[in-house]
Coordinates of C-alpha atoms in Angstrom, one line a residue:
Chain A
X18 CA 63.8 -53.5 -71.6
X19 CA 66.6 -52.4 -73.9
X20 CA 66.9 -54.0 -77.5
X21 CA 70.0 -55.7 -76.4
X22 CA 68.6 -57.4 -73.5
X23 CA 65.4 -58.2 -75.5
X24 CA 67.6 -59.9 -78.2
X25 CA 69.5 -61.9 -75.4
X26 CA 66.2 -63.0 -73.8
X27 CA 64.9 -64.1 -77.1
X28 CA 68.1 -66.1 -77.8
X29 CA 67.4 -67.9 -74.6
X30 CA 64.0 -68.6 -75.3
X31 CA 62.7 -66.2 -72.5
X32 CA 60.9 -63.9 -74.8
X33 CA 57.6 -66.0 -74.6
X34 CA 57.8 -66.1 -70.7
X35 CA 58.1 -62.2 -70.8
X36 CA 55.3 -61.7 -73.2
X37 CA 53.2 -64.1 -71.1
X38 CA 53.8 -62.0 -67.9
X39 CA 52.9 -58.7 -69.7
X40 CA 49.8 -60.4 -70.8
X41 CA 48.9 -61.7 -67.4
X42 CA 49.7 -58.3 -65.6
X43 CA 47.3 -56.7 -68.1
X44 CA 44.7 -59.3 -68.0
X45 CA 41.7 -59.2 -65.6
X46 CA 42.8 -62.4 -63.8
X47 CA 45.7 -60.9 -61.9
X48 CA 43.6 -57.9 -60.6
X49 CA 41.0 -60.3 -59.5
X50 CA 43.6 -62.4 -57.7
X51 CA 44.9 -59.3 -55.8
X52 CA 41.4 -58.3 -55.0
X53 CA 40.7 -61.6 -53.6
X54 CA 43.7 -61.5 -51.5
X55 CA 42.6 -58.3 -50.0
X56 CA 39.2 -59.3 -49.3
X57 CA 40.1 -62.7 -47.8
X58 CA 42.8 -61.1 -45.6
X59 CA 40.2 -58.6 -44.2
X60 CA 37.6 -61.2 -43.4
X61 CA 39.3 -64.6 -42.5
X62 CA 42.2 -65.2 -40.2
X63 CA 44.8 -67.8 -41.4
X64 CA 44.6 -71.3 -39.9
X65 CA 47.6 -71.0 -37.5
X66 CA 46.1 -68.0 -35.8
X67 CA 42.7 -69.7 -35.4
X68 CA 44.5 -72.6 -33.8
X69 CA 46.5 -70.6 -31.5
X70 CA 43.6 -68.5 -30.3
X71 CA 41.8 -71.7 -29.6
X72 CA 44.4 -73.1 -27.6
X73 CA 44.7 -69.7 -25.7
X74 CA 40.9 -70.0 -24.8
X75 CA 41.6 -73.5 -23.6
X76 CA 44.4 -72.4 -21.3
X77 CA 42.6 -69.5 -19.5
X78 CA 40.7 -70.3 -16.2
X79 CA 37.0 -71.0 -16.8
X80 CA 34.8 -67.9 -15.7
X81 CA 37.8 -65.5 -16.1
X82 CA 37.5 -62.3 -18.1
X83 CA 40.3 -63.6 -20.5
X84 CA 38.2 -66.4 -21.4
X85 CA 35.0 -64.4 -22.1
X86 CA 37.2 -62.1 -24.3
X87 CA 38.8 -64.9 -26.2
X88 CA 35.3 -66.5 -26.7
X89 CA 34.2 -63.2 -28.4
X90 CA 37.2 -63.2 -30.6
X91 CA 36.5 -66.7 -31.8
X92 CA 32.9 -65.8 -32.3
X93 CA 33.9 -62.7 -34.2
X94 CA 36.2 -64.8 -36.2
X95 CA 33.5 -67.2 -37.3
X96 CA 30.9 -64.5 -38.0
X97 CA 33.4 -62.5 -40.1
X98 CA 34.1 -65.4 -42.2
X99 CA 30.5 -66.3 -42.7
X100 CA 29.3 -62.9 -43.5
X101 CA 32.4 -61.9 -45.5
X102 CA 32.7 -58.7 -43.3
X103 CA 36.0 -57.2 -42.1
X104 CA 37.2 -58.8 -38.9
X105 CA 38.0 -55.4 -37.3
X106 CA 36.7 -52.1 -38.3
X107 CA 40.3 -50.8 -38.6
X108 CA 41.4 -52.6 -41.8
X109 CA 44.9 -50.9 -41.3
X110 CA 47.5 -50.1 -43.8
X111 CA 47.6 -52.7 -46.5
X112 CA 51.3 -53.7 -46.9
X113 CA 52.0 -55.8 -50.1
X114 CA 55.2 -57.9 -50.2
X115 CA 55.7 -59.0 -53.9
X116 CA 58.4 -61.6 -55.0
X117 CA 58.6 -61.6 -58.8
X118 CA 60.6 -63.0 -61.6
X119 CA 63.1 -60.9 -63.6
X120 CA 61.7 -58.2 -66.0
X121 CA 58.3 -57.5 -64.7
X122 CA 56.9 -53.8 -64.4
X123 CA 56.9 -52.9 -60.6
X124 CA 54.9 -49.9 -61.6
X125 CA 52.2 -51.9 -63.2
X126 CA 52.1 -54.3 -60.2
X127 CA 51.8 -51.3 -57.8
X128 CA 48.8 -50.0 -59.9
X129 CA 47.1 -53.3 -59.8
X130 CA 47.6 -53.3 -55.9
X131 CA 46.2 -49.7 -55.8
X132 CA 43.2 -50.8 -58.0
X133 CA 42.5 -53.8 -55.8
X134 CA 42.4 -51.8 -52.5
X135 CA 40.2 -49.0 -54.2
X136 CA 37.8 -51.6 -55.2
X137 CA 37.8 -53.5 -51.8
X138 CA 37.2 -50.1 -50.2
X139 CA 34.2 -49.5 -52.5
X140 CA 32.8 -53.0 -51.7
X141 CA 33.3 -52.3 -47.8
X142 CA 36.1 -54.9 -47.3
X143 CA 38.4 -52.0 -46.3
X144 CA 37.7 -48.8 -44.2
X145 CA 38.6 -45.4 -45.6
X146 CA 42.0 -45.2 -44.1
X147 CA 44.3 -43.0 -46.1
X148 CA 44.4 -39.6 -44.6
X149 CA 46.6 -36.7 -46.1
X150 CA 48.6 -35.7 -42.8
X151 CA 48.9 -31.9 -43.9
X152 CA 45.3 -31.3 -45.0
X153 CA 43.6 -34.0 -43.0
X154 CA 41.5 -35.0 -45.9
X155 CA 40.6 -38.8 -46.3
X156 CA 41.3 -39.9 -49.9
X157 CA 38.3 -42.1 -49.6
X158 CA 39.7 -45.1 -51.5
X159 CA 42.7 -46.1 -49.6
X160 CA 45.1 -44.9 -52.3
X161 CA 47.6 -42.0 -51.4
X162 CA 51.3 -41.1 -51.1
X163 CA 53.0 -44.4 -50.0
X164 CA 49.5 -46.0 -49.4
X165 CA 49.1 -48.9 -49.7
X166 CA 52.7 -49.9 -49.1
X167 CA 54.0 -52.1 -51.9
X168 CA 57.5 -53.7 -51.5
X169 CA 59.2 -55.8 -54.1
X170 CA 62.0 -58.3 -54.2
X171 CA 63.2 -60.0 -57.5
X172 CA 63.6 -63.8 -57.2
X173 CA 64.6 -66.8 -59.2
X174 CA 61.3 -68.3 -58.7
X175 CA 59.1 -68.5 -62.0
X176 CA 56.0 -67.6 -60.1
X177 CA 54.8 -64.3 -58.4
X178 CA 54.0 -64.5 -54.9
X179 CA 52.0 -61.6 -53.2
X180 CA 51.7 -61.6 -49.4
X181 CA 49.5 -58.9 -47.8
X182 CA 49.4 -57.8 -44.3
X183 CA 46.7 -55.4 -43.0
X184 CA 48.2 -53.6 -40.2
X185 CA 45.9 -51.8 -37.9
X186 CA 46.6 -48.5 -36.1
X187 CA 46.2 -49.6 -32.5
X188 CA 48.9 -52.0 -32.7
X189 CA 51.1 -50.0 -35.0
X190 CA 51.1 -47.2 -32.4
X191 CA 52.7 -49.5 -29.7
X192 CA 55.7 -50.5 -32.0
X193 CA 59.0 -49.2 -30.7
X194 CA 62.6 -48.9 -31.7
X195 CA 65.4 -49.1 -29.2
X196 CA 69.0 -48.0 -29.6
X197 CA 71.4 -50.1 -27.4
X198 CA 72.9 -49.8 -25.1
X199 CA 69.8 -48.5 -23.1
X200 CA 70.8 -47.1 -19.7
X201 CA 67.3 -47.1 -18.1
X202 CA 66.7 -50.7 -18.9
X203 CA 70.3 -51.8 -18.3
X204 CA 70.3 -53.2 -21.7
X205 CA 73.7 -53.9 -23.4
X206 CA 74.6 -54.9 -26.9
X207 CA 73.9 -58.6 -26.6
X208 CA 71.2 -61.0 -26.6
X209 CA 70.4 -60.3 -23.0
X210 CA 70.0 -56.5 -23.9
X211 CA 67.6 -57.4 -26.7
X212 CA 65.5 -59.6 -24.2
X213 CA 65.3 -56.7 -21.8
X214 CA 64.0 -54.2 -24.3
X215 CA 61.6 -56.4 -26.0
X216 CA 60.0 -57.4 -22.6
X217 CA 59.8 -53.5 -21.9
X218 CA 58.0 -53.1 -25.4
X219 CA 55.4 -55.7 -24.4
X220 CA 54.8 -54.1 -21.0
X221 CA 54.4 -50.7 -22.6
X222 CA 52.0 -52.0 -25.2
X223 CA 49.9 -53.4 -22.4
X224 CA 46.3 -53.7 -23.7
X225 CA 46.6 -50.9 -26.3
X226 CA 47.7 -53.0 -29.1
X227 CA 44.9 -55.6 -28.7
X228 CA 46.9 -58.6 -27.2
X229 CA 47.6 -61.6 -27.4
X230 CA 50.0 -60.2 -30.0
X231 CA 52.7 -61.3 -32.3
X232 CA 56.1 -59.4 -32.2
X233 CA 58.0 -59.1 -35.4
X234 CA 61.5 -58.0 -34.3
X235 CA 64.6 -56.9 -36.2
X236 CA 68.0 -56.7 -34.6
X237 CA 70.5 -54.5 -36.4
X238 CA 69.9 -52.6 -39.8
X239 CA 69.3 -48.8 -39.9
X240 CA 66.2 -47.1 -38.4
X241 CA 64.4 -47.5 -41.6
X242 CA 65.4 -50.9 -43.1
X243 CA 64.8 -52.4 -39.4
X244 CA 61.2 -51.4 -39.2
X245 CA 60.5 -52.9 -42.7
X246 CA 62.6 -56.2 -41.9
X247 CA 60.6 -56.5 -38.7
X248 CA 57.4 -56.5 -40.7
X249 CA 58.9 -59.2 -42.9
X250 CA 59.1 -61.3 -39.8
X251 CA 55.2 -61.2 -39.4
X252 CA 54.8 -63.1 -42.5
X253 CA 56.4 -66.3 -40.8
X254 CA 53.9 -68.9 -39.7
X255 CA 53.5 -69.0 -36.0
X256 CA 54.7 -72.5 -35.7
X257 CA 58.1 -72.2 -37.8
X258 CA 61.4 -72.3 -36.2
X259 CA 64.1 -69.8 -36.8
X260 CA 67.0 -71.3 -38.6
X261 CA 69.4 -69.5 -36.5
X262 CA 69.4 -71.5 -33.2
X263 CA 70.5 -68.5 -31.1
X264 CA 67.4 -66.6 -32.4
X265 CA 65.2 -69.6 -32.1
X266 CA 66.2 -69.8 -28.5
X267 CA 65.6 -66.0 -27.8
X268 CA 62.2 -66.2 -29.6
X269 CA 61.1 -69.0 -27.3
X270 CA 62.4 -67.4 -24.1
X271 CA 60.8 -64.0 -24.9
X272 CA 57.4 -65.8 -25.7
X273 CA 57.6 -67.8 -22.4
X274 CA 58.6 -64.8 -20.3
X275 CA 56.2 -62.3 -21.8
X276 CA 53.5 -64.8 -21.0
X277 CA 54.2 -64.7 -17.2
X278 CA 53.6 -60.6 -17.1
X279 CA 49.8 -61.3 -16.7
X280 CA 48.8 -58.7 -19.3
X281 CA 46.5 -61.1 -21.0
X282 CA 43.8 -60.7 -23.8
X283 CA 43.2 -56.9 -24.2
X284 CA 45.3 -56.1 -21.2
X285 CA 42.6 -57.2 -18.9
X286 CA 44.6 -59.9 -17.2
X287 CA 45.4 -63.5 -18.2
X288 CA 47.8 -65.9 -19.6
X289 CA 47.8 -65.1 -23.2
X290 CA 49.8 -61.9 -23.7
X291 CA 51.7 -63.1 -26.8
X292 CA 51.0 -65.8 -29.4
X293 CA 54.4 -65.6 -31.2
X294 CA 57.7 -64.0 -31.3
X295 CA 59.7 -63.8 -34.8
X296 CA 63.2 -62.3 -34.9
X297 CA 65.2 -61.3 -37.8
X298 CA 68.7 -59.8 -38.0
X299 CA 70.4 -57.3 -40.5
X300 CA 74.0 -56.1 -40.5
X301 CA 74.6 -52.9 -38.7
X302 CA 77.1 -50.1 -38.5
X303 CA 79.7 -50.5 -35.7
X304 CA 78.2 -47.3 -34.1
X305 CA 74.4 -48.5 -34.1
X306 CA 72.8 -51.3 -32.4
X307 CA 68.9 -51.0 -33.0
X308 CA 66.3 -53.3 -31.7
X309 CA 63.0 -52.8 -33.5
X310 CA 59.7 -54.1 -32.4
X311 CA 56.6 -54.1 -34.5
X312 CA 53.5 -55.3 -32.6
X313 CA 50.7 -57.1 -34.3
X314 CA 47.3 -57.5 -32.5
X315 CA 45.4 -60.8 -32.1
X316 CA 44.0 -60.3 -35.7
X317 CA 47.2 -61.2 -37.4
X318 CA 45.6 -60.5 -40.9
X319 CA 48.1 -61.8 -43.4
X320 CA 47.5 -63.9 -46.5
X321 CA 49.5 -64.9 -49.4
X322 CA 48.7 -66.0 -53.1
X323 CA 51.0 -67.4 -55.8
X324 CA 50.4 -66.6 -59.4
X325 CA 52.0 -68.9 -62.0
X326 CA 53.3 -67.9 -65.4
X327 CA 50.4 -69.6 -67.0
X328 CA 48.0 -67.3 -65.1
X329 CA 46.7 -69.8 -62.5
X330 CA 46.8 -68.8 -59.0
X331 CA 46.2 -70.2 -55.4
X332 CA 46.3 -69.2 -51.9
X333 CA 49.5 -70.2 -50.1
X334 CA 48.9 -68.7 -46.7
Chain B
X171 CA 25.9 -61.8 -15.8
X172 CA 25.9 -58.4 -17.2
X173 CA 24.0 -55.4 -15.9
X174 CA 21.6 -53.8 -18.4
X175 CA 22.1 -50.0 -18.7
X176 CA 19.5 -48.0 -20.6
X177 CA 20.3 -44.4 -21.7
X178 CA 19.6 -41.8 -20.0
X179 CA 21.5 -43.5 -17.1
X180 CA 21.3 -41.9 -13.9
X181 CA 23.8 -40.9 -11.3
X182 CA 22.6 -43.7 -8.9
X183 CA 23.0 -46.3 -11.5
X184 CA 26.7 -45.1 -12.2
X185 CA 27.3 -45.3 -8.4
X186 CA 26.3 -49.1 -8.3
X187 CA 28.9 -50.1 -10.8
X188 CA 32.5 -51.1 -9.9
X189 CA 35.4 -52.1 -11.9
X190 CA 35.1 -55.6 -13.2
X191 CA 31.3 -55.4 -13.7
X192 CA 30.0 -56.5 -17.3
X193 CA 27.5 -54.2 -18.7
X194 CA 25.2 -54.2 -21.6
X195 CA 24.3 -50.6 -22.9
X196 CA 21.1 -49.7 -24.8
X197 CA 19.9 -46.4 -26.3
X198 CA 21.1 -43.6 -28.5
X199 CA 24.8 -42.7 -28.4
X200 CA 27.4 -41.4 -31.0
X201 CA 30.8 -42.7 -32.2
X202 CA 33.5 -40.2 -31.8
X203 CA 37.3 -40.5 -31.8
X204 CA 40.2 -38.2 -32.6
X205 CA 38.9 -35.5 -34.9
X206 CA 35.4 -35.5 -33.1
X207 CA 36.9 -35.0 -29.8
X208 CA 39.2 -32.2 -31.0
X209 CA 36.0 -30.6 -32.6
X210 CA 34.0 -31.0 -29.5
X211 CA 36.5 -29.3 -27.3
X212 CA 38.2 -26.8 -29.6
X213 CA 35.2 -25.7 -31.4
X214 CA 32.0 -26.4 -29.4
X215 CA 33.2 -26.3 -25.8
X216 CA 36.0 -23.7 -25.9
X217 CA 35.3 -22.0 -29.2
X218 CA 34.5 -18.4 -29.7
X219 CA 30.9 -17.6 -28.8
X220 CA 28.5 -17.2 -30.5
X221 CA 28.9 -20.2 -32.6
X222 CA 28.1 -20.4 -36.2
X223 CA 24.5 -21.6 -36.7
X224 CA 25.5 -25.1 -38.0
X225 CA 27.9 -25.7 -35.0
X226 CA 25.3 -24.4 -32.6
X227 CA 22.7 -26.9 -34.0
X228 CA 25.1 -29.8 -33.6
X229 CA 26.1 -28.6 -30.1
X230 CA 22.4 -28.4 -29.2
X231 CA 21.6 -31.8 -30.5
X232 CA 24.8 -33.5 -29.0
X233 CA 23.9 -32.0 -25.5
X234 CA 20.5 -33.9 -25.7
X235 CA 22.1 -37.1 -26.8
X236 CA 25.0 -37.2 -24.3
X237 CA 23.0 -36.0 -21.2
X238 CA 23.1 -39.3 -19.2
X239 CA 24.4 -40.9 -22.2
X240 CA 27.6 -42.5 -24.0
X241 CA 30.3 -41.7 -26.5
X242 CA 31.9 -44.8 -28.2
X243 CA 35.5 -44.5 -29.4
X244 CA 35.2 -46.2 -32.8
X245 CA 35.9 -45.6 -36.5
X246 CA 33.2 -47.8 -38.1
X247 CA 32.8 -49.2 -41.6
X248 CA 29.4 -48.4 -42.9
X249 CA 27.1 -49.6 -45.7
X250 CA 25.0 -47.1 -47.6
X251 CA 21.9 -48.7 -49.3
X252 CA 19.8 -46.0 -51.0
X253 CA 20.7 -43.4 -48.6
X254 CA 20.3 -45.5 -45.5
X255 CA 23.3 -46.1 -43.4
X256 CA 24.2 -49.2 -41.5
X257 CA 27.2 -50.7 -39.6
X258 CA 29.3 -53.4 -41.3
X259 CA 32.2 -53.5 -38.6
X260 CA 32.7 -51.4 -35.6
X261 CA 34.9 -52.4 -32.6
X262 CA 36.4 -50.0 -30.1
X263 CA 39.5 -48.0 -30.8
X264 CA 42.3 -47.1 -28.5
X265 CA 41.0 -44.4 -26.1
X266 CA 44.1 -43.0 -24.6
X267 CA 44.6 -40.7 -27.6
X268 CA 41.5 -38.8 -26.3
X269 CA 43.0 -38.4 -22.9
X270 CA 43.7 -34.7 -23.4
X271 CA 40.0 -33.9 -24.4
X272 CA 37.8 -36.5 -22.5
X273 CA 37.6 -34.8 -19.1
X274 CA 36.2 -31.6 -20.7
X275 CA 33.8 -33.5 -22.8
X276 CA 32.4 -35.3 -19.7
X277 CA 32.1 -32.0 -17.8
X278 CA 30.5 -30.0 -20.6
X279 CA 27.9 -32.7 -21.8
X280 CA 27.2 -34.8 -18.6
X281 CA 28.3 -38.1 -20.2
X282 CA 27.7 -41.2 -18.1
X283 CA 29.7 -43.7 -20.2
X284 CA 32.8 -43.7 -22.3
X285 CA 33.1 -46.8 -24.4
X286 CA 36.5 -47.6 -25.9
X287 CA 39.6 -49.9 -25.4
X288 CA 43.0 -49.9 -23.7
X289 CA 41.8 -47.7 -20.9
X290 CA 42.4 -44.0 -20.1
X291 CA 44.4 -41.9 -17.8
X292 CA 44.3 -40.0 -14.5
X293 CA 42.5 -36.9 -16.0
X294 CA 39.5 -39.1 -17.3
X295 CA 39.6 -41.1 -14.1
X296 CA 39.2 -37.9 -12.1
X297 CA 36.4 -36.6 -14.4
X298 CA 34.6 -40.0 -13.8
X299 CA 34.7 -39.4 -10.2
X300 CA 33.7 -35.8 -10.1
X301 CA 30.9 -36.1 -12.9
X302 CA 29.7 -39.5 -12.0
X303 CA 30.8 -41.6 -15.1
X304 CA 32.3 -45.0 -16.0
X305 CA 34.8 -46.2 -18.6
X306 CA 33.6 -49.2 -20.3
X307 CA 36.2 -51.5 -22.0
X308 CA 34.8 -53.0 -25.4
X309 CA 36.0 -56.1 -27.0
X310 CA 38.9 -54.7 -29.4
X311 CA 39.1 -56.1 -32.7
X312 CA 35.7 -57.8 -32.7
X313 CA 34.3 -55.6 -35.2
X314 CA 31.5 -57.9 -36.5
X315 CA 30.1 -58.9 -33.0
X316 CA 30.2 -55.4 -31.8
X317 CA 28.4 -54.3 -35.0
X318 CA 25.5 -56.7 -34.1
X319 CA 24.8 -54.6 -31.1
X320 CA 24.5 -51.3 -33.0
X321 CA 20.9 -51.8 -34.4
X322 CA 20.4 -48.5 -36.3
X323 CA 22.3 -45.6 -37.7
X324 CA 20.1 -42.5 -37.2
X325 CA 22.2 -39.5 -38.3
X326 CA 25.8 -38.3 -38.8
X327 CA 27.6 -35.1 -37.7
X328 CA 30.7 -33.7 -39.4
X329 CA 30.9 -36.3 -42.3
X330 CA 33.6 -34.1 -43.8
X331 CA 36.0 -35.6 -41.3
X332 CA 35.9 -38.8 -43.1
X333 CA 33.6 -41.9 -42.4
X334 CA 35.8 -43.2 -39.7
X335 CA 36.2 -39.8 -37.9
X336 CA 32.6 -38.5 -38.2
X337 CA 30.3 -38.6 -35.3
X338 CA 27.6 -41.2 -36.1
X339 CA 24.4 -41.1 -34.1
X340 CA 23.6 -44.8 -33.3
X341 CA 21.1 -46.9 -31.5
X342 CA 22.8 -49.6 -29.3
X343 CA 21.0 -52.7 -28.2
X344 CA 22.9 -54.4 -25.4
X345 CA 26.2 -53.3 -26.3
X346 CA 28.6 -55.5 -24.4
X347 CA 31.6 -54.2 -22.4
X348 CA 33.4 -54.3 -18.9
X349 CA 33.7 -51.5 -16.5
X350 CA 37.4 -50.9 -16.1
X351 CA 37.3 -47.4 -14.6
X352 CA 34.6 -46.5 -12.1
X353 CA 33.1 -43.3 -10.5
X354 CA 34.7 -44.3 -7.2
X355 CA 38.1 -43.6 -8.3
X356 CA 39.2 -47.1 -9.2
X357 CA 41.1 -47.9 -12.5
X358 CA 41.6 -51.6 -13.3
X359 CA 44.2 -50.4 -15.8
X360 CA 46.2 -48.7 -13.1
X361 CA 45.8 -51.7 -10.7
X362 CA 46.8 -54.2 -13.3
X363 CA 49.6 -51.9 -14.6
X364 CA 51.3 -52.2 -11.1
X365 CA 51.2 -56.0 -11.2
X366 CA 52.7 -55.9 -14.8
X367 CA 55.5 -53.6 -13.6
X368 CA 56.2 -55.9 -10.7
X369 CA 56.4 -59.0 -12.9
X370 CA 58.6 -57.2 -15.4
X371 CA 60.9 -55.9 -12.6
X372 CA 61.2 -59.6 -11.4
X373 CA 62.1 -60.9 -14.8
X374 CA 64.7 -58.2 -15.3
X375 CA 66.1 -58.8 -12.0
X376 CA 66.4 -62.4 -12.5
X377 CA 68.4 -61.9 -15.9
X378 CA 68.2 -64.3 -18.8
X379 CA 67.5 -67.9 -17.9
X380 CA 68.9 -69.1 -21.3

């Protein structure tokens, strides 16, 4: 912070708040909160997911493979919570989404995230998942170039909120990006075109992404921004309604239609192919029209905490 | 009701299995995924002979474990208490990544069971038919319930690949799964895939309802 800005802040009585935040970032409580977030995300599914999986179980035919599979999912969920063991052995790429007030050090927050995942790895809440792509060497603590992913957004709120997604490799591999128009799928640059390519993505993912899945979709943007925005969509609760009525209708339509494909839990047949579809939009170039689909497995491991300026913290998701 | 299979599994037992059968597998097996399969094929099966002593030792031991046995596509999380390893979480990983290797592994080692998730392709299916093996689909994501059926970690090969990628020698006790590719040439994945294609085509023919 430059001297001028500091002087201005002081004039507005903001200096104390800043000093508080620096103390909080450097104190043990913040690190402990991030570690708790990692542990809980790895071991306990959020409530909306639990409800959705129970409903899916109820809707499958008695004695069906789908029901046996869903029963195992529910048993695994309960056991993981009880034993505080990771739900899935693939604890994925940790992706942190941090909203913070003005003036905080993003480097300091990134370091705290790295420290938390290293500790969570040591305490067996995360698997060794960070591999150098050139040498093939595993870093052994889930810290490496761009690993974990940490994404920041400055906001007007006076608290810091940290959301975490643990994005497993099986589901990540079946994500896709389409560039419309798509000749083979007869998909034009409109909502119908989007519907066509997204249903294609669900078909191709089959059982490989561990359905019933959740789709995070971005329409527009560039190739890079679109993938990130599609992951932001996964932070939305399953039950929310898109504020854009056109997108809300499209989400509902794709969810309903995908669930008639018969793919079912783990692709072994059944009714539950998707549990949620979340669509966001970014402005695009006139020449480009991307539809980007991020697939999330039945273990939609996402949690969020809110850390107040006084250092207190609570889970908000 | 699931059928119990104890390693070593005979050719006759494999021939009695058909897609859709639930099975529970017991006995000694190993985990093995991307790096392990590459090593098995590039180094042990197709590598320059004679092999270096350490590789030859691993090759000989794996031949014993795999004869009539199983390989489990999984990258587990393990606990180490005073030098003794145990499994914390270990569900199956996506098998199709090993499609380019699996037929050679089945042929070279005499494996009877491949355990994974998501199914495999025509090369593995053909190898299952020729060499009398089945593909068993585990419950993906269910790391903790699967870990319950891995009762002992006996040894580890190629730990330098990283803990998820190493070959862990494990003892299974009624490890659960469903046969989705059998030794009669049937693949449930292939058959279901045709249904998915037809339903998708119908949806796309119909155009948007909304």
